[in-house]
Amino acid sequence: MSKSLWILFLSLHVGLVENVIGSTGDRSQVYNQCLALCRNSNCEDETDFKQRPPLSLILLQWSCKEDCSYICTWRTVDTFVFNGLKVPQFHGKWPFIRLFGCQEPASVLFSILNFYAHWTMQLKFRKRVNRANPMFYAWAYFSIICLNGWFWSAIFHSRDRPFTEAMDYSCAFSMVLTLLYCMLLRITCNKNKLFIIITCGYISILCSHLSHLWSGKINYGYNMTFNIMIGLTTFAITSLWWYINRNKLPYAYLIAWFNVATIFVTLLELADFPPIFWILDAHSLWHASTVPLTVLLYRFIISDCSYLEMYYNKSLLVFNHHTQ
């Protein structure tokens, strides 16, 4: 078939197809014909291969049906590109090169780097901050939430399954909400009534949102919107706190820069383009940008906890002086 006829055929198929579920790539006849041939040639059934697959596919539990989908994705991409058409999406996602069985290798790598950044910085935090510090346990809890979140991010981007997707969305929401919670505790430090109110609100929102996520009532778009709303709330509150305390606290600029940088890198999530080298997409670049932001945030946390320790030690000395 000539190139012009291929373009006409594919364009008509994309434009006239009635099935609106899916994306251009997985709706195309090229993809579906390839899928049927691949399954007949390579698969005993939807799960089992006729021949033993590579070890990486076994370890990450790739089914024969999923492997055929991957093979046919690239054959379809090659056909589209060869005939001058745009790179298509498949099931709402851009095509990625599979590496060691991982579906989105760049996002996996950057998730691991984020985990490492939180791990090393929380070790510094625990080494420099006394357990008696009023914010020690709040920020230690935040570190655990983030380590868990980036662990599941790496798992999800390795293998996109309903369970790993739910864990990724749940943990991402938990990280965003917990940062807001800890900042509110810091701003209202040592006010017991507000501590109880804030903690009850935090637990209520967290449990409600997670239950909706797991019941399937919240999709990725809604969850992302909710995360952005909480992030903007954190930005507004902490920016106001920084403005009020900018002359009093010389390290307060750290949280201001963290806020500004977070807003800018979050804009990457709004970008939508085929992966660079079939590996780097907007989402993976966003994961990459959060690694230095983690260091910046922990620098603020450690500096602020050092200030609180010094402040409360001075307050205790003044109190003891007046009581003598």
Short mmCIF file of C-alpha atoms in Angstrom, two decimals:
data_model
loop_
_atom_site.label_atom_id
_atom_site.label_comp_id
_atom_site.label_asym_id
_atom_site.label_seq_id
_atom_site.Cartn_x
_atom_site.Cartn_y
_atom_site.Cartn_z
CA MET A 1 0.00 0.00 0.00
CA SER A 2 1.39 3.42 -0.97
CA LYS A 3 2.24 6.04 1.61
CA SER A 4 -0.66 8.30 0.56
CA LEU A 5 -3.16 5.45 0.85
CA TRP A 6 -1.78 4.57 4.32
CA ILE A 7 -2.27 8.16 5.46
CA LEU A 8 -5.80 8.23 4.07
CA PHE A 9 -6.66 4.87 5.65
CA LEU A 10 -5.33 5.75 9.08
CA SER A 11 -6.83 9.25 9.05
CA LEU A 12 -10.29 7.93 8.12
CA HIS A 13 -10.08 5.26 10.76
CA VAL A 14 -9.10 7.74 13.47
CA GLY A 15 -11.70 10.28 12.40
CA LEU A 16 -14.69 8.00 11.85
CA VAL A 17 -14.27 5.37 14.56
CA GLU A 18 -17.31 5.29 16.77
CA ASN A 19 -15.74 3.80 19.84
CA VAL A 20 -14.75 6.73 22.07
CA ILE A 21 -13.26 4.55 24.79
CA GLY A 22 -9.47 4.50 24.54
CA SER A 23 -7.02 6.50 22.45
CA THR A 24 -6.01 6.87 18.83
CA GLY A 25 -3.33 4.17 19.01
CA ASP A 26 -5.30 1.38 20.65
CA ARG A 27 -8.35 2.09 18.47
CA SER A 28 -6.38 1.81 15.23
CA GLN A 29 -6.77 -1.21 12.98
CA VAL A 30 -2.99 -1.55 12.75
CA TYR A 31 -2.77 -2.07 16.51
CA ASN A 32 -5.71 -4.45 16.78
CA GLN A 33 -4.64 -6.62 13.83
CA CYS A 34 -1.13 -6.84 15.29
CA LEU A 35 -2.60 -7.75 18.69
CA ALA A 36 -4.63 -10.62 17.23
CA LEU A 37 -1.62 -12.02 15.34
CA CYS A 38 0.68 -11.68 18.34
CA ARG A 39 -1.70 -13.50 20.68
CA ASN A 40 -2.14 -16.34 18.21
CA SER A 41 1.61 -16.68 17.70
CA ASN A 42 2.98 -16.10 21.22
CA CYS A 43 0.28 -16.87 23.78
CA GLU A 44 -1.20 -20.01 25.28
CA ASP A 45 -3.89 -17.79 26.79
CA GLU A 46 -4.10 -14.19 28.01
CA THR A 47 -1.59 -14.89 30.80
CA ASP A 48 0.80 -17.64 29.69
CA PHE A 49 3.46 -17.49 26.98
CA LYS A 50 4.12 -20.34 24.55
CA GLN A 51 7.85 -19.82 25.13
CA ARG A 52 9.56 -18.76 28.34
CA PRO A 53 9.74 -14.92 28.45
CA PRO A 54 12.73 -12.89 29.72
CA LEU A 55 13.32 -12.97 33.49
CA SER A 56 12.42 -9.28 33.87
CA LEU A 57 8.93 -9.95 32.51
CA ILE A 58 8.48 -12.89 34.86
CA LEU A 59 9.62 -10.91 37.93
CA LEU A 60 7.31 -7.99 37.13
CA GLN A 61 4.47 -10.35 36.24
CA TRP A 62 3.88 -9.34 32.64
CA SER A 63 1.15 -11.42 31.03
CA CYS A 64 1.38 -12.52 27.41
CA LYS A 65 -1.56 -10.26 26.56
CA GLU A 66 0.27 -7.25 28.06
CA ASP A 67 3.50 -8.13 26.28
CA CYS A 68 1.66 -8.30 22.96
CA SER A 69 0.13 -4.91 23.70
CA TYR A 70 3.64 -3.51 24.24
CA ILE A 71 4.98 -5.08 21.01
CA CYS A 72 2.03 -3.83 18.97
CA THR A 73 2.25 -0.37 20.48
CA TRP A 74 5.62 0.14 18.87
CA ARG A 75 4.61 -1.39 15.57
CA THR A 76 1.68 1.03 15.50
CA VAL A 77 3.90 3.99 16.43
CA ASP A 78 6.34 3.05 13.64
CA THR A 79 3.46 2.87 11.14
CA PHE A 80 2.05 6.24 12.19
CA VAL A 81 5.43 8.00 12.13
CA PHE A 82 6.45 6.41 8.82
CA ASN A 83 3.27 7.74 7.22
CA GLY A 84 3.73 11.26 8.58
CA LEU A 85 1.11 11.06 11.34
CA LYS A 86 1.51 12.24 14.92
CA VAL A 87 2.65 9.82 17.60
CA PRO A 88 -0.56 8.31 19.03
CA GLN A 89 -1.46 7.62 22.64
CA PHE A 90 -2.54 4.19 23.85
CA HIS A 91 -5.22 3.85 26.54
CA GLY A 92 -4.70 7.50 27.44
CA LYS A 93 -0.92 7.28 27.78
CA TRP A 94 2.10 7.98 25.61
CA PRO A 95 4.26 5.03 24.55
CA PHE A 96 7.42 4.39 26.61
CA ILE A 97 10.38 2.13 26.03
CA ARG A 98 10.27 -0.74 28.52
CA LEU A 99 13.53 -1.14 30.47
CA PHE A 100 14.17 -4.18 32.68
CA GLY A 101 10.43 -4.78 32.58
CA CYS A 102 9.60 -1.28 33.89
CA GLN A 103 6.89 0.54 31.96
CA GLU A 104 8.07 4.10 32.68
CA PRO A 105 11.79 3.80 33.54
CA ALA A 106 12.53 7.53 33.94
CA SER A 107 9.71 8.01 36.45
CA VAL A 108 10.91 4.91 38.31
CA LEU A 109 14.47 6.27 38.49
CA PHE A 110 13.40 9.73 39.66
CA SER A 111 11.01 8.23 42.23
CA ILE A 112 13.94 6.26 43.64
CA LEU A 113 16.05 9.45 43.71
CA ASN A 114 13.27 11.23 45.62
CA PHE A 115 13.14 8.33 48.09
CA TYR A 116 16.92 8.58 48.52
CA ALA A 117 16.74 12.36 49.03
CA HIS A 118 14.11 11.98 51.76
CA TRP A 119 16.06 9.15 53.36
CA THR A 120 19.36 11.03 53.55
CA MET A 121 17.75 14.30 54.64
CA GLN A 122 15.64 12.66 57.35
CA LEU A 123 18.82 11.09 58.72
CA LYS A 124 20.36 14.57 58.93
CA PHE A 125 17.17 15.82 60.56
CA ARG A 126 17.23 13.09 63.22
CA LYS A 127 20.92 13.72 63.86
CA ARG A 128 20.58 17.49 64.31
CA VAL A 129 17.15 17.84 65.93
CA ASN A 130 16.50 16.83 69.53
CA ARG A 131 13.55 14.54 70.22
CA ALA A 132 12.34 17.04 72.80
CA ASN A 133 11.84 19.60 70.04
CA PRO A 134 8.12 20.51 69.75
CA MET A 135 8.11 19.72 65.99
CA PHE A 136 10.35 16.64 65.99
CA TYR A 137 7.64 13.99 65.82
CA ALA A 138 5.50 15.92 63.35
CA TRP A 139 8.33 16.20 60.83
CA ALA A 140 9.50 12.63 61.54
CA TYR A 141 5.97 11.49 60.67
CA PHE A 142 6.09 13.59 57.49
CA SER A 143 9.33 11.84 56.48
CA ILE A 144 7.75 8.40 56.90
CA ILE A 145 4.73 9.43 54.80
CA CYS A 146 7.04 10.70 52.02
CA LEU A 147 9.29 7.63 52.05
CA ASN A 148 6.23 5.44 51.72
CA GLY A 149 4.84 7.67 48.97
CA TRP A 150 7.94 7.58 46.80
CA PHE A 151 8.29 3.82 47.31
CA TRP A 152 4.82 3.28 45.85
CA SER A 153 5.49 5.81 43.11
CA ALA A 154 8.42 3.68 41.95
CA ILE A 155 6.29 0.52 42.12
CA PHE A 156 3.41 2.11 40.19
CA HIS A 157 5.60 3.43 37.38
CA SER A 158 7.27 0.01 37.14
CA ARG A 159 3.94 -1.77 36.72
CA ASP A 160 0.66 0.06 36.23
CA ARG A 161 -1.95 -2.10 37.93
CA PRO A 162 -5.22 -1.10 39.68
CA PHE A 163 -3.66 -1.80 43.09
CA THR A 164 -0.39 0.05 42.42
CA GLU A 165 -2.34 2.94 40.88
CA ALA A 166 -4.55 3.25 43.97
CA MET A 167 -1.48 3.13 46.23
CA ASP A 168 0.32 5.79 44.18
CA TYR A 169 -2.67 8.16 44.20
CA SER A 170 -3.32 7.54 47.90
CA CYS A 171 0.28 8.13 48.93
CA ALA A 172 0.67 11.23 46.75
CA PHE A 173 -2.41 12.74 48.37
CA SER A 174 -1.11 11.79 51.82
CA MET A 175 2.20 13.58 51.18
CA VAL A 176 0.55 16.82 50.04
CA LEU A 177 -1.95 16.86 52.91
CA THR A 178 0.66 15.95 55.54
CA LEU A 179 2.89 18.85 54.51
CA LEU A 180 -0.03 21.23 55.03
CA TYR A 181 -0.79 19.55 58.37
CA CYS A 182 2.80 19.92 59.62
CA MET A 183 3.03 23.55 58.52
CA LEU A 184 -0.23 24.34 60.36
CA LEU A 185 1.17 22.66 63.48
CA ARG A 186 4.32 24.75 63.15
CA ILE A 187 2.42 28.01 62.77
CA THR A 188 0.18 27.22 65.77
CA CYS A 189 3.02 25.67 67.78
CA ASN A 190 2.18 24.85 71.45
CA LYS A 191 -1.47 25.86 71.18
CA ASN A 192 -3.13 22.69 72.44
CA LYS A 193 -6.71 23.46 71.41
CA LEU A 194 -5.67 24.30 67.84
CA PHE A 195 -3.48 21.17 67.75
CA ILE A 196 -6.52 19.01 68.51
CA ILE A 197 -8.71 20.80 65.93
CA ILE A 198 -6.05 20.64 63.19
CA THR A 199 -5.27 16.98 63.89
CA CYS A 200 -8.93 15.96 63.86
CA GLY A 201 -9.44 17.84 60.58
CA TYR A 202 -6.35 16.21 59.07
CA ILE A 203 -7.47 12.70 60.01
CA SER A 204 -11.02 13.33 58.80
CA ILE A 205 -9.95 14.66 55.37
CA LEU A 206 -7.31 11.97 54.93
CA CYS A 207 -9.63 9.07 55.76
CA SER A 208 -12.51 10.46 53.68
CA HIS A 209 -10.42 11.08 50.57
CA LEU A 210 -8.59 7.75 50.78
CA SER A 211 -11.85 5.84 51.18
CA HIS A 212 -13.21 7.54 48.05
CA LEU A 213 -10.01 6.76 46.17
CA TRP A 214 -10.13 3.09 47.04
CA SER A 215 -13.84 2.82 46.25
CA GLY A 216 -13.11 4.14 42.75
CA LYS A 217 -15.18 7.30 43.19
CA ILE A 218 -12.15 9.54 42.49
CA ASN A 219 -10.14 9.32 39.27
CA TYR A 220 -6.67 10.62 38.49
CA GLY A 221 -7.86 14.00 37.18
CA TYR A 222 -10.02 14.69 40.24
CA ASN A 223 -7.26 13.52 42.59
CA MET A 224 -4.72 15.75 40.84
CA THR A 225 -7.08 18.73 41.11
CA PHE A 226 -7.58 18.06 44.81
CA ASN A 227 -3.80 17.81 45.34
CA ILE A 228 -3.28 21.14 43.55
CA MET A 229 -5.96 22.79 45.72
CA ILE A 230 -4.25 21.58 48.90
CA GLY A 231 -0.87 22.63 47.50
CA LEU A 232 -2.17 26.12 46.76
CA THR A 233 -3.61 26.32 50.29
CA THR A 234 -0.20 25.37 51.69
CA PHE A 235 1.44 27.94 49.41
CA ALA A 236 -0.91 30.72 50.58
CA ILE A 237 -0.60 29.95 54.30
CA THR A 238 3.18 29.47 54.34
CA SER A 239 3.76 32.52 52.12
CA LEU A 240 1.78 34.66 54.57
CA TRP A 241 3.76 33.16 57.45
CA TRP A 242 7.02 33.91 55.63
CA TYR A 243 5.98 37.52 54.95
CA ILE A 244 5.12 38.11 58.60
CA ASN A 245 8.33 36.49 59.87
CA ARG A 246 10.79 37.38 57.08
CA ASN A 247 12.70 39.92 59.22
CA LYS A 248 12.53 37.92 62.42
CA LEU A 249 13.63 34.57 61.00
CA PRO A 250 16.68 34.78 58.68
CA TYR A 251 16.10 31.25 57.33
CA ALA A 252 12.43 31.84 56.43
CA TYR A 253 13.42 32.57 52.82
CA LEU A 254 13.95 28.81 52.39
CA ILE A 255 10.24 28.07 52.61
CA ALA A 256 9.49 31.02 50.32
CA TRP A 257 11.81 29.66 47.63
CA PHE A 258 10.40 26.18 48.14
CA ASN A 259 6.89 27.55 47.53
CA VAL A 260 7.83 29.45 44.39
CA ALA A 261 9.84 26.54 42.93
CA THR A 262 7.02 24.08 43.70
CA ILE A 263 4.52 26.21 41.78
CA PHE A 264 6.82 26.40 38.76
CA VAL A 265 7.66 22.69 38.60
CA THR A 266 4.00 21.73 39.05
CA LEU A 267 3.33 23.46 35.73
CA LEU A 268 5.16 20.52 34.15
CA GLU A 269 2.14 18.38 35.00
CA LEU A 270 0.10 20.54 32.62
CA ALA A 271 2.43 19.84 29.71
CA ASP A 272 1.57 17.05 27.30
CA PHE A 273 4.06 15.83 24.72
CA PRO A 274 5.43 12.50 23.46
CA PRO A 275 8.33 11.23 25.60
CA ILE A 276 11.77 12.56 24.68
CA PHE A 277 13.86 9.58 23.52
CA TRP A 278 10.69 7.59 24.40
CA ILE A 279 11.69 7.85 28.09
CA LEU A 280 11.37 11.41 29.42
CA ASP A 281 7.84 12.80 29.59
CA ALA A 282 6.42 15.77 31.52
CA HIS A 283 5.52 13.64 34.53
CA SER A 284 8.99 12.12 34.85
CA LEU A 285 10.59 15.57 34.55
CA TRP A 286 8.31 16.76 37.35
CA HIS A 287 9.56 13.86 39.49
CA ALA A 288 13.13 14.86 38.66
CA SER A 289 12.52 18.48 39.70
CA THR A 290 11.19 17.49 43.15
CA VAL A 291 14.55 15.96 44.18
CA PRO A 292 16.32 19.32 44.85
CA LEU A 293 13.08 20.68 46.34
CA THR A 294 13.26 17.94 48.97
CA VAL A 295 16.70 19.15 50.04
CA LEU A 296 15.45 22.74 50.20
CA LEU A 297 12.45 21.77 52.35
CA TYR A 298 14.54 19.79 54.83
CA ARG A 299 17.00 22.66 55.13
CA PHE A 300 14.08 24.81 56.22
CA ILE A 301 12.80 22.12 58.60
CA ILE A 302 16.18 21.66 60.30
CA SER A 303 16.81 25.42 60.57
CA ASP A 304 13.33 26.04 61.95
CA CYS A 305 13.61 23.25 64.52
CA SER A 306 16.97 24.67 65.64
CA TYR A 307 15.31 28.06 66.09
CA LEU A 308 12.44 26.54 68.08
CA GLU A 309 14.85 24.71 70.34
CA MET A 310 16.80 27.89 71.01
CA TYR A 311 13.60 29.91 71.51
CA TYR A 312 12.08 27.49 74.00
CA ASN A 313 15.38 27.15 75.87
CA LYS A 314 15.49 30.94 76.27
CA SER A 315 11.86 30.99 77.38
CA LEU A 316 12.62 28.33 79.98
CA LEU A 317 15.62 30.33 81.27
CA VAL A 318 13.50 33.46 81.59
CA PHE A 319 10.77 31.51 83.37
CA ASN A 320 13.27 29.98 85.82
CA HIS A 321 14.81 33.39 86.44
CA HIS A 322 11.43 34.92 87.38
CA THR A 323 10.47 32.01 89.64
CA GLN A 324 13.66 32.15 91.68
#
